[in-house]
PDB file of C-alpha atoms and ligand atoms in Angstrom:
ATOM      1  CA  MET H   1      -0.107   0.008  -0.008  1.00 46.00           C
ATOM      2  CA  GLU H   2       1.440   3.459  -1.073  1.00 47.00           C
ATOM      3  CA  GLU H   3       1.549   6.067   1.677  1.00 49.00           C
ATOM      4  CA  GLU H   4       3.043   8.857  -0.404  1.00 64.00           C
ATOM      5  CA  TYR H   5       1.404  12.135  -0.353  1.00 72.00           C
ATOM      6  CA  MET H   6       2.238  12.839  -4.157  1.00 84.00           C
ATOM      7  CA  ARG H   7       3.852  10.764  -6.889  1.00 92.00           C
ATOM      8  CA  GLU H   8       6.014  12.434  -9.503  1.00 95.00           C
ATOM      9  CA  LEU H   9       6.939  11.281 -12.862  1.00 96.00           C
ATOM     10  CA  THR H  10      10.156  12.182 -14.831  1.00 96.00           C
ATOM     11  CA  LEU H  11       9.591  13.839 -18.174  1.00 95.00           C
ATOM     12  CA  ASN H  12      12.014  13.302 -21.241  1.00 88.00           C
ATOM     13  CA  THR H  13      13.857  16.533 -20.410  1.00 89.00           C
ATOM     14  CA  GLY H  14      14.594  15.288 -16.990  1.00 92.00           C
ATOM     15  CA  ILE H  15      12.216  17.484 -14.875  1.00 95.00           C
ATOM     16  CA  ASN H  16       9.627  15.978 -12.719  1.00 96.00           C
ATOM     17  CA  ILE H  17       5.860  16.457 -12.788  1.00 97.00           C
ATOM     18  CA  PRO H  18       3.512  15.694 -10.083  1.00 97.00           C
ATOM     19  CA  ILE H  19       1.094  13.005 -11.507  1.00 97.00           C
ATOM     20  CA  ILE H  20      -1.756  15.374 -10.079  1.00 97.00           C
ATOM     21  CA  GLY H  21      -2.286  18.940 -10.803  1.00 97.00           C
ATOM     22  CA  SER H  22      -5.234  21.150 -10.940  1.00 98.00           C
ATOM     23  CA  GLY H  23      -7.345  22.131 -13.804  1.00 98.00           C
ATOM     24  CA  THR H  24      -7.819  25.985 -13.982  1.00 98.00           C
ATOM     25  CA  ASN H  25     -10.079  26.707 -17.205  1.00 97.00           C
ATOM     26  CA  THR H  26     -13.151  28.262 -15.148  1.00 97.00           C
ATOM     27  CA  PHE H  27     -10.945  29.794 -12.427  1.00 97.00           C
ATOM     28  CA  GLY H  28     -10.571  33.661 -11.865  1.00 96.00           C
ATOM     29  CA  LYS H  29     -13.902  34.111 -14.159  1.00 97.00           C
ATOM     30  CA  VAL H  30     -17.307  35.481 -13.350  1.00 95.00           C
ATOM     31  CA  ASP H  31     -19.662  32.852 -12.329  1.00 94.00           C
ATOM     32  CA  HIS H  32     -16.999  30.044 -13.014  1.00 95.00           C
ATOM     33  CA  GLN H  33     -18.132  30.250 -16.537  1.00 94.00           C
ATOM     34  CA  TYR H  34     -15.505  29.104 -19.094  1.00 95.00           C
ATOM     35  CA  MET H  35     -16.649  32.060 -21.405  1.00 95.00           C
ATOM     36  CA  GLY H  36     -17.028  34.362 -18.429  1.00 95.00           C
ATOM     37  CA  GLU H  37     -15.207  37.811 -17.775  1.00 95.00           C
ATOM     38  CA  ILE H  38     -11.911  37.345 -16.081  1.00 96.00           C
ATOM     39  CA  ASN H  39     -12.268  39.022 -12.631  1.00 96.00           C
ATOM     40  CA  GLY H  40      -8.867  38.008 -11.292  1.00 94.00           C
ATOM     41  CA  ASP H  41     -10.279  36.037  -8.378  1.00 96.00           C
ATOM     42  CA  THR H  42      -7.523  33.827  -6.937  1.00 97.00           C
ATOM     43  CA  THR H  43      -9.705  32.132  -4.172  1.00 96.00           C
ATOM     44  CA  GLU H  44      -9.693  28.705  -5.869  1.00 96.00           C
ATOM     45  CA  ILE H  45      -6.151  28.539  -6.867  1.00 98.00           C
ATOM     46  CA  LEU H  46      -5.144  29.596  -3.398  1.00 98.00           C
ATOM     47  CA  SER H  47      -7.193  27.100  -1.661  1.00 97.00           C
ATOM     48  CA  ALA H  48      -5.775  24.485  -4.088  1.00 97.00           C
ATOM     49  CA  ILE H  49      -2.290  25.479  -3.239  1.00 97.00           C
ATOM     50  CA  GLU H  50      -3.362  25.488   0.691  1.00 96.00           C
ATOM     51  CA  VAL H  51      -4.579  21.819   0.440  1.00 96.00           C
ATOM     52  CA  GLY H  52      -1.093  20.900  -1.460  1.00 96.00           C
ATOM     53  CA  TYR H  53      -1.513  21.406  -5.232  1.00 97.00           C
ATOM     54  CA  ARG H  54       1.733  22.599  -6.885  1.00 97.00           C
ATOM     55  CA  HIS H  55       0.818  21.859 -10.539  1.00 98.00           C
ATOM     56  CA  PHE H  56      -1.584  23.996 -12.413  1.00 98.00           C
ATOM     57  CA  ASP H  57      -2.862  23.594 -15.902  1.00 98.00           C
ATOM     58  CA  THR H  58      -3.648  26.918 -17.961  1.00 98.00           C
ATOM     59  CA  ALA H  59      -3.637  27.907 -21.537  1.00 98.00           C
ATOM     60  CA  ILE H  60      -3.742  31.130 -23.609  1.00 98.00           C
ATOM     61  CA  ALA H  61      -7.259  30.270 -24.634  1.00 98.00           C
ATOM     62  CA  TYR H  62      -8.502  30.400 -20.835  1.00 98.00           C
ATOM     63  CA  ARG H  63      -7.484  33.898 -20.713  1.00 98.00           C
ATOM     64  CA  ASN H  64      -6.541  33.378 -17.080  1.00 98.00           C
ATOM     65  CA  GLU H  65      -2.684  32.918 -17.017  1.00 98.00           C
ATOM     66  CA  ALA H  66      -2.416  36.132 -15.323  1.00 98.00           C
ATOM     67  CA  VAL H  67      -4.670  34.917 -12.731  1.00 98.00           C
ATOM     68  CA  VAL H  68      -2.617  31.884 -12.101  1.00 98.00           C
ATOM     69  CA  GLY H  69       0.387  33.866 -11.907  1.00 98.00           C
ATOM     70  CA  LYS H  70      -1.028  36.262  -9.630  1.00 98.00           C
ATOM     71  CA  ALA H  71      -1.952  33.224  -7.215  1.00 98.00           C
ATOM     72  CA  ILE H  72       1.399  32.145  -7.243  1.00 97.00           C
ATOM     73  CA  LYS H  73       2.818  35.432  -6.201  1.00 97.00           C
ATOM     74  CA  GLU H  74       0.106  35.582  -3.500  1.00 97.00           C
ATOM     75  CA  SER H  75       0.907  32.181  -1.968  1.00 97.00           C
ATOM     76  CA  GLY H  76       4.341  33.354  -0.905  1.00 97.00           C
ATOM     77  CA  LEU H  77       5.950  30.230  -2.093  1.00 98.00           C
ATOM     78  CA  PRO H  78       8.804  30.217  -4.536  1.00 97.00           C
ATOM     79  CA  ARG H  79       8.470  29.950  -8.239  1.00 97.00           C
ATOM     80  CA  GLU H  80      10.414  26.620  -8.200  1.00 97.00           C
ATOM     81  CA  ALA H  81       7.569  25.175  -5.774  1.00 97.00           C
ATOM     82  CA  PHE H  82       5.279  24.998  -8.780  1.00 98.00           C
ATOM     83  CA  PHE H  83       4.955  23.155 -12.042  1.00 98.00           C
ATOM     84  CA  ILE H  84       2.885  25.377 -14.490  1.00 98.00           C
ATOM     85  CA  THR H  85       1.527  24.287 -17.973  1.00 98.00           C
ATOM     86  CA  SER H  86       0.322  26.338 -20.436  1.00 98.00           C
ATOM     87  CA  LYS H  87      -0.673  26.077 -24.180  1.00 98.00           C
ATOM     88  CA  ILE H  88      -0.193  27.763 -27.422  1.00 98.00           C
ATOM     89  CA  PRO H  89      -3.736  27.546 -29.338  1.00 97.00           C
ATOM     90  CA  GLY H  90      -3.485  25.380 -32.494  1.00 96.00           C
ATOM     91  CA  LYS H  91      -4.708  28.368 -34.519  1.00 95.00           C
ATOM     92  CA  PRO H  92      -3.241  30.373 -37.594  1.00 94.00           C
ATOM     93  CA  GLU H  93      -2.856  33.331 -35.790  1.00 96.00           C
ATOM     94  CA  TYR H  94      -0.581  32.030 -33.306  1.00 97.00           C
ATOM     95  CA  THR H  95       1.202  29.317 -35.368  1.00 96.00           C
ATOM     96  CA  ASN H  96       1.580  30.715 -39.071  1.00 94.00           C
ATOM     97  CA  SER H  97       5.160  31.984 -38.469  1.00 95.00           C
ATOM     98  CA  GLU H  98       7.903  31.600 -36.085  1.00 96.00           C
ATOM     99  CA  ARG H  99       7.370  35.008 -35.037  1.00 97.00           C
ATOM    100  CA  SER H 100       3.618  34.437 -34.031  1.00 97.00           C
ATOM    101  CA  VAL H 101       4.753  31.202 -32.066  1.00 98.00           C
ATOM    102  CA  MET H 102       7.518  33.323 -30.248  1.00 98.00           C
ATOM    103  CA  GLU H 103       5.035  36.049 -29.501  1.00 98.00           C
ATOM    104  CA  ALA H 104       2.721  33.321 -27.988  1.00 98.00           C
ATOM    105  CA  VAL H 105       5.353  32.023 -25.665  1.00 98.00           C
ATOM    106  CA  GLU H 106       6.330  35.426 -24.637  1.00 98.00           C
ATOM    107  CA  PHE H 107       2.704  36.394 -23.891  1.00 98.00           C
ATOM    108  CA  SER H 108       2.441  33.214 -21.741  1.00 98.00           C
ATOM    109  CA  LEU H 109       5.452  33.964 -19.840  1.00 98.00           C
ATOM    110  CA  ALA H 110       4.709  37.699 -19.324  1.00 98.00           C
ATOM    111  CA  ASN H 111       0.944  36.897 -18.284  1.00 98.00           C
ATOM    112  CA  LEU H 112       2.302  34.174 -15.922  1.00 98.00           C
ATOM    113  CA  GLY H 113       4.970  36.750 -14.489  1.00 97.00           C
ATOM    114  CA  THR H 114       7.598  34.136 -14.746  1.00 98.00           C
ATOM    115  CA  GLU H 115      11.055  33.408 -16.241  1.00 97.00           C
ATOM    116  CA  TYR H 116      10.143  30.069 -17.305  1.00 98.00           C
ATOM    117  CA  LEU H 117       7.499  27.504 -18.033  1.00 98.00           C
ATOM    118  CA  ASP H 118       7.504  23.960 -16.805  1.00 98.00           C
ATOM    119  CA  LEU H 119       5.539  22.506 -19.902  1.00 98.00           C
ATOM    120  CA  TYR H 120       4.201  24.047 -22.793  1.00 98.00           C
ATOM    121  CA  LEU H 121       1.564  22.368 -25.071  1.00 98.00           C
ATOM    122  CA  ILE H 122       0.324  22.777 -28.757  1.00 98.00           C
ATOM    123  CA  HIS H 123      -3.351  22.847 -27.392  1.00 98.00           C
ATOM    124  CA  HIS H 124      -4.975  21.484 -30.559  1.00 98.00           C
ATOM    125  CA  PRO H 125      -3.643  19.746 -33.801  1.00 97.00           C
ATOM    126  CA  TRP H 126      -4.242  21.003 -37.267  1.00 96.00           C
ATOM    127  CA  GLU H 127      -4.355  19.512 -40.591  1.00 93.00           C
ATOM    128  CA  ASN H 128      -1.023  20.679 -41.887  1.00 95.00           C
ATOM    129  CA  LEU H 129       1.352  18.164 -40.125  1.00 96.00           C
ATOM    130  CA  GLU H 130       4.361  19.566 -41.511  1.00 95.00           C
ATOM    131  CA  GLU H 131       3.514  22.996 -40.516  1.00 95.00           C
ATOM    132  CA  MET H 132       3.012  21.661 -36.963  1.00 97.00           C
ATOM    133  CA  VAL H 133       6.644  20.346 -36.954  1.00 97.00           C
ATOM    134  CA  ILE H 134       7.934  23.728 -37.793  1.00 97.00           C
ATOM    135  CA  VAL H 135       6.145  25.040 -34.665  1.00 98.00           C
ATOM    136  CA  TRP H 136       7.701  22.455 -32.813  1.00 98.00           C
ATOM    137  CA  HIS H 137      11.195  23.290 -33.948  1.00 98.00           C
ATOM    138  CA  VAL H 138      10.505  26.959 -32.580  1.00 98.00           C
ATOM    139  CA  LEU H 139       9.226  25.377 -29.198  1.00 98.00           C
ATOM    140  CA  GLU H 140      12.450  23.241 -29.132  1.00 98.00           C
ATOM    141  CA  ARG H 141      14.767  26.268 -29.150  1.00 98.00           C
ATOM    142  CA  TYR H 142      13.025  27.546 -26.072  1.00 98.00           C
ATOM    143  CA  VAL H 143      13.841  24.289 -24.204  1.00 97.00           C
ATOM    144  CA  ASP H 144      17.389  24.668 -25.534  1.00 97.00           C
ATOM    145  CA  GLN H 145      17.067  28.339 -23.916  1.00 97.00           C
ATOM    146  CA  GLY H 146      15.783  26.878 -20.405  1.00 97.00           C
ATOM    147  CA  LYS H 147      12.707  29.069 -20.826  1.00 98.00           C
ATOM    148  CA  ILE H 148      10.516  26.126 -21.284  1.00 98.00           C
ATOM    149  CA  LYS H 149      11.347  22.972 -19.395  1.00 98.00           C
ATOM    150  CA  ALA H 150       9.352  20.464 -21.432  1.00 98.00           C
ATOM    151  CA  ILE H 151       7.228  20.513 -24.423  1.00 98.00           C
ATOM    152  CA  GLY H 152       4.095  18.424 -25.324  1.00 98.00           C
ATOM    153  CA  VAL H 153       0.913  18.363 -27.156  1.00 98.00           C
ATOM    154  CA  SER H 154      -3.040  18.103 -26.756  1.00 98.00           C
ATOM    155  CA  ASN H 155      -5.681  16.286 -28.247  1.00 98.00           C
ATOM    156  CA  PHE H 156      -3.276  14.598 -30.755  1.00 97.00           C
ATOM    157  CA  ASP H 157      -4.501  11.170 -32.471  1.00 97.00           C
ATOM    158  CA  LYS H 158      -1.990   8.440 -33.096  1.00 97.00           C
ATOM    159  CA  LYS H 159      -1.265   9.777 -36.760  1.00 97.00           C
ATOM    160  CA  GLN H 160      -0.529  13.055 -35.646  1.00 97.00           C
ATOM    161  CA  LEU H 161       1.593  12.020 -32.588  1.00 98.00           C
ATOM    162  CA  ALA H 162       3.536   9.642 -34.689  1.00 98.00           C
ATOM    163  CA  TYR H 163       4.254  12.025 -37.366  1.00 98.00           C
ATOM    164  CA  LEU H 164       5.602  14.535 -34.516  1.00 98.00           C
ATOM    165  CA  LEU H 165       7.560  11.919 -32.993  1.00 98.00           C
ATOM    166  CA  ALA H 166       9.243  11.160 -36.252  1.00 97.00           C
ATOM    167  CA  GLY H 167      10.036  14.923 -36.889  1.00 97.00           C
ATOM    168  CA  ALA H 168      10.949  16.183 -33.559  1.00 97.00           C
ATOM    169  CA  ARG H 169      14.456  16.583 -32.214  1.00 97.00           C
ATOM    170  CA  ILE H 170      12.882  16.724 -28.700  1.00 97.00           C
ATOM    171  CA  LYS H 171      10.313  14.340 -28.457  1.00 97.00           C
ATOM    172  CA  PRO H 172       6.703  15.372 -26.907  1.00 98.00           C
ATOM    173  CA  ALA H 173       6.774  14.796 -23.239  1.00 98.00           C
ATOM    174  CA  VAL H 174       3.038  14.739 -22.786  1.00 98.00           C
ATOM    175  CA  ASN H 175      -0.084  14.226 -24.764  1.00 98.00           C
ATOM    176  CA  GLN H 176      -3.065  15.869 -22.753  1.00 98.00           C
ATOM    177  CA  ILE H 177      -6.435  14.087 -23.884  1.00 97.00           C
ATOM    178  CA  GLU H 178      -9.952  13.672 -22.950  1.00 96.00           C
ATOM    179  CA  SER H 179     -10.087  10.489 -20.642  1.00 95.00           C
ATOM    180  CA  HIS H 180     -13.167   9.550 -18.244  1.00 94.00           C
ATOM    181  CA  PRO H 181     -15.629   6.842 -18.285  1.00 93.00           C
ATOM    182  CA  GLY H 182     -17.557   6.728 -21.523  1.00 90.00           C
ATOM    183  CA  LYS H 183     -14.399   8.036 -23.413  1.00 92.00           C
ATOM    184  CA  TRP H 184     -11.485   6.506 -21.924  1.00 93.00           C
ATOM    185  CA  ASN H 185      -9.257   6.844 -25.174  1.00 94.00           C
ATOM    186  CA  HIS H 186      -7.256   3.472 -24.226  1.00 94.00           C
ATOM    187  CA  GLU H 187      -5.824   3.364 -27.662  1.00 95.00           C
ATOM    188  CA  ILE H 188      -3.956   6.680 -27.723  1.00 96.00           C
ATOM    189  CA  ILE H 189      -3.071   6.250 -24.155  1.00 96.00           C
ATOM    190  CA  ASP H 190      -1.452   3.048 -24.896  1.00 96.00           C
ATOM    191  CA  PHE H 191       0.211   4.395 -27.935  1.00 97.00           C
ATOM    192  CA  SER H 192       1.470   7.514 -26.009  1.00 97.00           C
ATOM    193  CA  LEU H 193       3.133   5.374 -23.282  1.00 96.00           C
ATOM    194  CA  GLN H 194       4.745   3.089 -25.774  1.00 96.00           C
ATOM    195  CA  ASN H 195       6.431   5.998 -27.227  1.00 96.00           C
ATOM    196  CA  ASP H 196       7.620   7.429 -23.757  1.00 95.00           C
ATOM    197  CA  VAL H 197       4.947  10.315 -23.966  1.00 97.00           C
ATOM    198  CA  PHE H 198       2.921  10.654 -20.803  1.00 97.00           C
ATOM    199  CA  PRO H 199      -0.560  10.668 -21.221  1.00 98.00           C
ATOM    200  CA  GLU H 200      -2.315  13.303 -19.275  1.00 98.00           C
ATOM    201  CA  ALA H 201      -6.280  13.276 -18.708  1.00 97.00           C
ATOM    202  CA  TRP H 202      -8.456  16.386 -19.182  1.00 96.00           C
ATOM    203  CA  GLY H 203     -11.900  16.448 -17.835  1.00 92.00           C
ATOM    204  CA  PRO H 204     -11.494  13.360 -15.925  1.00 90.00           C
ATOM    205  CA  LEU H 205     -14.367  14.096 -13.724  1.00 96.00           C
ATOM    206  CA  THR H 206     -16.925  15.269 -16.184  1.00 88.00           C
ATOM    207  CA  ARG H 207     -19.459  13.617 -18.189  1.00 88.00           C
ATOM    208  CA  VAL H 208     -19.574  10.478 -15.840  1.00 93.00           C
ATOM    209  CA  SER H 209     -23.032   9.037 -16.069  1.00 93.00           C
ATOM    210  CA  PRO H 210     -25.055   8.283 -12.918  1.00 94.00           C
ATOM    211  CA  GLU H 211     -24.622   4.513 -13.689  1.00 94.00           C
ATOM    212  CA  ALA H 212     -21.116   4.714 -13.808  1.00 94.00           C
ATOM    213  CA  LYS H 213     -20.853   6.875 -10.620  1.00 96.00           C
ATOM    214  CA  GLU H 214     -22.879   4.185  -8.896  1.00 96.00           C
ATOM    215  CA  GLN H 215     -20.435   1.321  -9.869  1.00 96.00           C
ATOM    216  CA  LEU H 216     -17.521   3.381  -9.150  1.00 97.00           C
ATOM    217  CA  SER H 217     -18.943   4.147  -5.730  1.00 97.00           C
ATOM    218  CA  GLN H 218     -19.382   0.620  -5.051  1.00 97.00           C
ATOM    219  CA  ILE H 219     -15.725  -0.191  -5.692  1.00 97.00           C
ATOM    220  CA  GLY H 220     -14.798   2.687  -3.516  1.00 98.00           C
ATOM    221  CA  GLN H 221     -16.843   1.436  -0.459  1.00 97.00           C
ATOM    222  CA  ALA H 222     -14.288  -1.051   0.453  1.00 95.00           C
ATOM    223  CA  TYR H 223     -11.529   1.572   0.438  1.00 97.00           C
ATOM    224  CA  GLY H 224     -13.832   4.529   2.019  1.00 97.00           C
ATOM    225  CA  LYS H 225     -13.058   6.293  -1.201  1.00 98.00           C
ATOM    226  CA  SER H 226     -15.667   8.348  -3.584  1.00 98.00           C
ATOM    227  CA  TRP H 227     -16.242   7.712  -7.087  1.00 98.00           C
ATOM    228  CA  ALA H 228     -14.229  10.645  -8.073  1.00 98.00           C
ATOM    229  CA  GLN H 229     -11.341   9.293  -6.199  1.00 98.00           C
ATOM    230  CA  VAL H 230     -11.662   5.771  -7.821  1.00 98.00           C
ATOM    231  CA  ILE H 231     -11.608   7.214 -11.271  1.00 97.00           C
ATOM    232  CA  LEU H 232      -8.435   9.317 -10.408  1.00 98.00           C
ATOM    233  CA  ARG H 233      -6.712   6.419  -8.851  1.00 97.00           C
ATOM    234  CA  TYR H 234      -7.502   4.355 -11.928  1.00 97.00           C
ATOM    235  CA  GLN H 235      -5.933   6.952 -14.138  1.00 97.00           C
ATOM    236  CA  ILE H 236      -2.844   7.127 -12.259  1.00 96.00           C
ATOM    237  CA  GLU H 237      -2.335   3.496 -11.630  1.00 96.00           C
ATOM    238  CA  LYS H 238      -2.057   3.558 -15.600  1.00 95.00           C
ATOM    239  CA  GLU H 239       0.578   6.292 -15.448  1.00 95.00           C
ATOM    240  CA  VAL H 240      -1.728   8.847 -16.784  1.00 97.00           C
ATOM    241  CA  ILE H 241      -1.350  12.348 -15.130  1.00 97.00           C
ATOM    242  CA  VAL H 242      -4.673  13.893 -13.994  1.00 98.00           C
ATOM    243  CA  ILE H 243      -5.811  17.476 -13.657  1.00 98.00           C
ATOM    244  CA  PRO H 244      -9.202  17.507 -12.051  1.00 97.00           C
ATOM    245  CA  LYS H 245     -10.621  20.857 -11.025  1.00 97.00           C
ATOM    246  CA  SER H 246     -12.883  21.841  -8.158  1.00 97.00           C
ATOM    247  CA  HIS H 247     -14.030  25.262  -7.077  1.00 97.00           C
ATOM    248  CA  HIS H 248     -14.377  23.827  -3.453  1.00 97.00           C
ATOM    249  CA  LEU H 249     -11.534  23.223  -0.955  1.00 97.00           C
ATOM    250  CA  THR H 250     -13.125  20.024   0.419  1.00 97.00           C
ATOM    251  CA  ARG H 251     -13.438  18.445  -2.935  1.00 97.00           C
ATOM    252  CA  GLN H 252      -9.737  19.732  -3.921  1.00 97.00           C
ATOM    253  CA  LYS H 253      -8.443  17.939  -1.090  1.00 97.00           C
ATOM    254  CA  GLU H 254     -10.521  14.713  -1.735  1.00 97.00           C
ATOM    255  CA  ASN H 255      -9.174  14.563  -5.235  1.00 97.00           C
ATOM    256  CA  LEU H 256      -5.539  14.514  -3.879  1.00 97.00           C
ATOM    257  CA  ALA H 257      -6.312  11.756  -1.408  1.00 96.00           C
ATOM    258  CA  ILE H 258      -5.503   9.011  -3.666  1.00 97.00           C
ATOM    259  CA  PHE H 259      -2.438   7.535  -2.568  1.00 95.00           C
ATOM    260  CA  ASP H 260      -3.367   5.380   0.125  1.00 94.00           C
ATOM    261  CA  PHE H 261      -5.165   2.381  -1.733  1.00 95.00           C
ATOM    262  CA  SER H 262      -4.698   0.341  -4.647  1.00 96.00           C
ATOM    263  CA  LEU H 263      -7.391  -1.139  -7.147  1.00 97.00           C
ATOM    264  CA  THR H 264      -7.338  -4.986  -7.988  1.00 96.00           C
ATOM    265  CA  GLU H 265      -6.962  -6.003 -11.310  1.00 96.00           C
ATOM    266  CA  GLN H 266     -10.544  -7.134 -11.405  1.00 96.00           C
ATOM    267  CA  GLU H 267     -11.666  -3.545 -10.460  1.00 97.00           C
ATOM    268  CA  ARG H 268      -9.329  -1.986 -13.054  1.00 96.00           C
ATOM    269  CA  ASN H 269     -10.766  -4.121 -15.962  1.00 95.00           C
ATOM    270  CA  MET H 270     -14.240  -3.391 -14.762  1.00 95.00           C
ATOM    271  CA  ILE H 271     -13.538   0.438 -14.639  1.00 96.00           C
ATOM    272  CA  GLY H 272     -11.795   0.263 -18.008  1.00 92.00           C
ATOM    273  CA  GLN H 273     -14.815  -0.986 -19.580  1.00 92.00           C
ATOM    274  CA  LEU H 274     -17.208   1.734 -18.130  1.00 92.00           C
TER     275      LEU H 274
HETATM  276  N1  LIG T   1      -6.602  20.193 -23.547  1.00 61.75           N
HETATM  277  C1  LIG T   1      -7.724  20.455 -23.824  1.00 61.75           C
HETATM  278  O1  LIG T   1      -8.266  20.373 -24.736  1.00 61.75           O
HETATM  279  C2  LIG T   1      -8.686  20.627 -22.392  1.00 61.75           C
HETATM  280  C3  LIG T   1     -10.151  20.527 -22.430  1.00 61.75           C
HETATM  281  C4  LIG T   1     -10.774  20.618 -21.320  1.00 61.75           C
HETATM  282  C5  LIG T   1     -10.275  20.770 -19.960  1.00 61.75           C
HETATM  283  N2  LIG T   1      -8.823  20.991 -19.906  1.00 61.75           N
HETATM  284  C6  LIG T   1      -8.041  21.033 -18.630  1.00 61.75           C
HETATM  285  O2  LIG T   1      -8.562  20.034 -18.021  1.00 61.75           O
HETATM  286  C7  LIG T   1      -9.059  20.485 -16.688  1.00 61.75           C
HETATM  287  C8  LIG T   1     -10.139  19.690 -16.008  1.00 61.75           C
HETATM  288  O3  LIG T   1     -11.191  19.264 -16.906  1.00 61.75           O
HETATM  289  P1  LIG T   1     -12.558  20.133 -16.420  1.00 61.75           P
HETATM  290  O4  LIG T   1     -12.194  21.387 -15.878  1.00 61.75           O
HETATM  291  O5  LIG T   1     -13.306  20.074 -17.701  1.00 61.75           O
HETATM  292  O6  LIG T   1     -13.200  19.081 -15.694  1.00 61.75           O
HETATM  293  P2  LIG T   1     -13.002  18.084 -14.656  1.00 61.75           P
HETATM  294  O7  LIG T   1     -11.984  18.306 -13.561  1.00 61.75           O
HETATM  295  O8  LIG T   1     -13.374  16.870 -15.196  1.00 61.75           O
HETATM  296  O9  LIG T   1     -14.397  18.313 -13.769  1.00 61.75           O
HETATM  297  C9  LIG T   1     -14.809  19.269 -13.180  1.00 61.75           C
HETATM  298  C10 LIG T   1     -16.098  19.212 -12.234  1.00 61.75           C
HETATM  299  O10 LIG T   1     -16.033  18.183 -11.563  1.00 61.75           O
HETATM  300  C11 LIG T   1     -16.532  18.418 -10.264  1.00 61.75           C
HETATM  301  N3  LIG T   1     -15.701  17.840  -9.098  1.00 61.75           N
HETATM  302  C12 LIG T   1     -14.425  18.183  -8.802  1.00 61.75           C
HETATM  303  N4  LIG T   1     -14.159  17.240  -8.084  1.00 61.75           N
HETATM  304  C13 LIG T   1     -15.171  16.317  -7.615  1.00 61.75           C
HETATM  305  C14 LIG T   1     -15.537  15.610  -6.564  1.00 61.75           C
HETATM  306  N5  LIG T   1     -14.317  14.975  -5.933  1.00 61.75           N
HETATM  307  N6  LIG T   1     -16.547  14.789  -6.651  1.00 61.75           N
HETATM  308  C15 LIG T   1     -17.689  15.301  -7.353  1.00 61.75           C
HETATM  309  N7  LIG T   1     -17.437  16.386  -8.191  1.00 61.75           N
HETATM  310  C16 LIG T   1     -16.370  16.885  -8.267  1.00 61.75           C
HETATM  311  C17 LIG T   1     -16.347  20.022 -10.269  1.00 61.75           C
HETATM  312  O11 LIG T   1     -17.496  20.618  -9.469  1.00 61.75           O
HETATM  313  P3  LIG T   1     -17.073  21.710  -8.248  1.00 61.75           P
HETATM  314  O12 LIG T   1     -16.300  22.603  -8.726  1.00 61.75           O
HETATM  315  O13 LIG T   1     -18.520  22.115  -7.625  1.00 61.75           O
HETATM  316  O14 LIG T   1     -16.431  20.850  -7.043  1.00 61.75           O
HETATM  317  C18 LIG T   1     -16.426  20.557 -11.665  1.00 61.75           C
HETATM  318  O15 LIG T   1     -17.665  20.900 -11.881  1.00 61.75           O
HETATM  319  C19 LIG T   1      -9.541  21.801 -17.069  1.00 61.75           C
HETATM  320  O16 LIG T   1      -9.648  22.594 -15.987  1.00 61.75           O
HETATM  321  C20 LIG T   1      -8.380  22.244 -17.856  1.00 61.75           C
HETATM  322  O17 LIG T   1      -7.427  22.712 -17.147  1.00 61.75           O
HETATM  323  C21 LIG T   1      -8.076  20.796 -21.081  1.00 61.75           C
END
């Protein structure tokens, strides 16, 4: 039985990533709406830091990088205590020239108020794979300079990831993809792991049907764990990084408390079919 408080994985550039981070896509926004106006409220990020999160997932598209940066400063903890991921949108205005890519990276750094990013992802793939490799080479240079510690992708399928793996000098460290009951994406997760790319699950707790919740709760009963904790545990046992998000301190804490139980093979098989 594990008793550790947080497990870390080592990415291909040698840095460690906490296997659980906090999503942020509705943080610092009016009414916690994804499209809501930014209000600069750091309450949820500070409560996440208070209960032990040090890994945060933001993106240019979320418009809240500055809120994450502000919370980090307000925490009083040193920058190095944190693992910050952000993302460049896979859209022409950010990717159609070397200069656009550089402006996006500098925009993220300035908004987060940081000298470096721990992980920077291409948020979505686009059709022109060759062009994507050119963008990748710009990001590789930031890794060379130490301004980005690791680079990765998001929402890439097998073909897109394979193409990038073939053309990359620095291999993608992470592929952030949707993963939860009803959409486990086993195939791309396995393909990523086979190629030393850590899968990272977005939306790990959303869109879970009442039937799936019921079955997961039953599994959790034996361990004194909730359906959410069982899902998160299932993913980290597969070496899938998870970034659950909650606006409430109690649930933020609950989602971190998954290192003191293990699922049986039978339970894992059952969950994998939900
Ligand atoms: N790369 C991409 O394309 C992409 C796409 C989507 C999301 N993401 C990233 O992934 C992160 C996570 O995904 P997400 O924010 O969509 O959703 P999520 O983390 O799967 O779920 C969030 C919802 O689950 C609830 N919740 C959290 N913990 C719970 C618990 N222990 N028990 C019951 N309910 C719980 C929260 O409600 P309360 O707040 O009321 O607790 C919230 O409404 C995002 O914030 C973002 O950073 C990336």
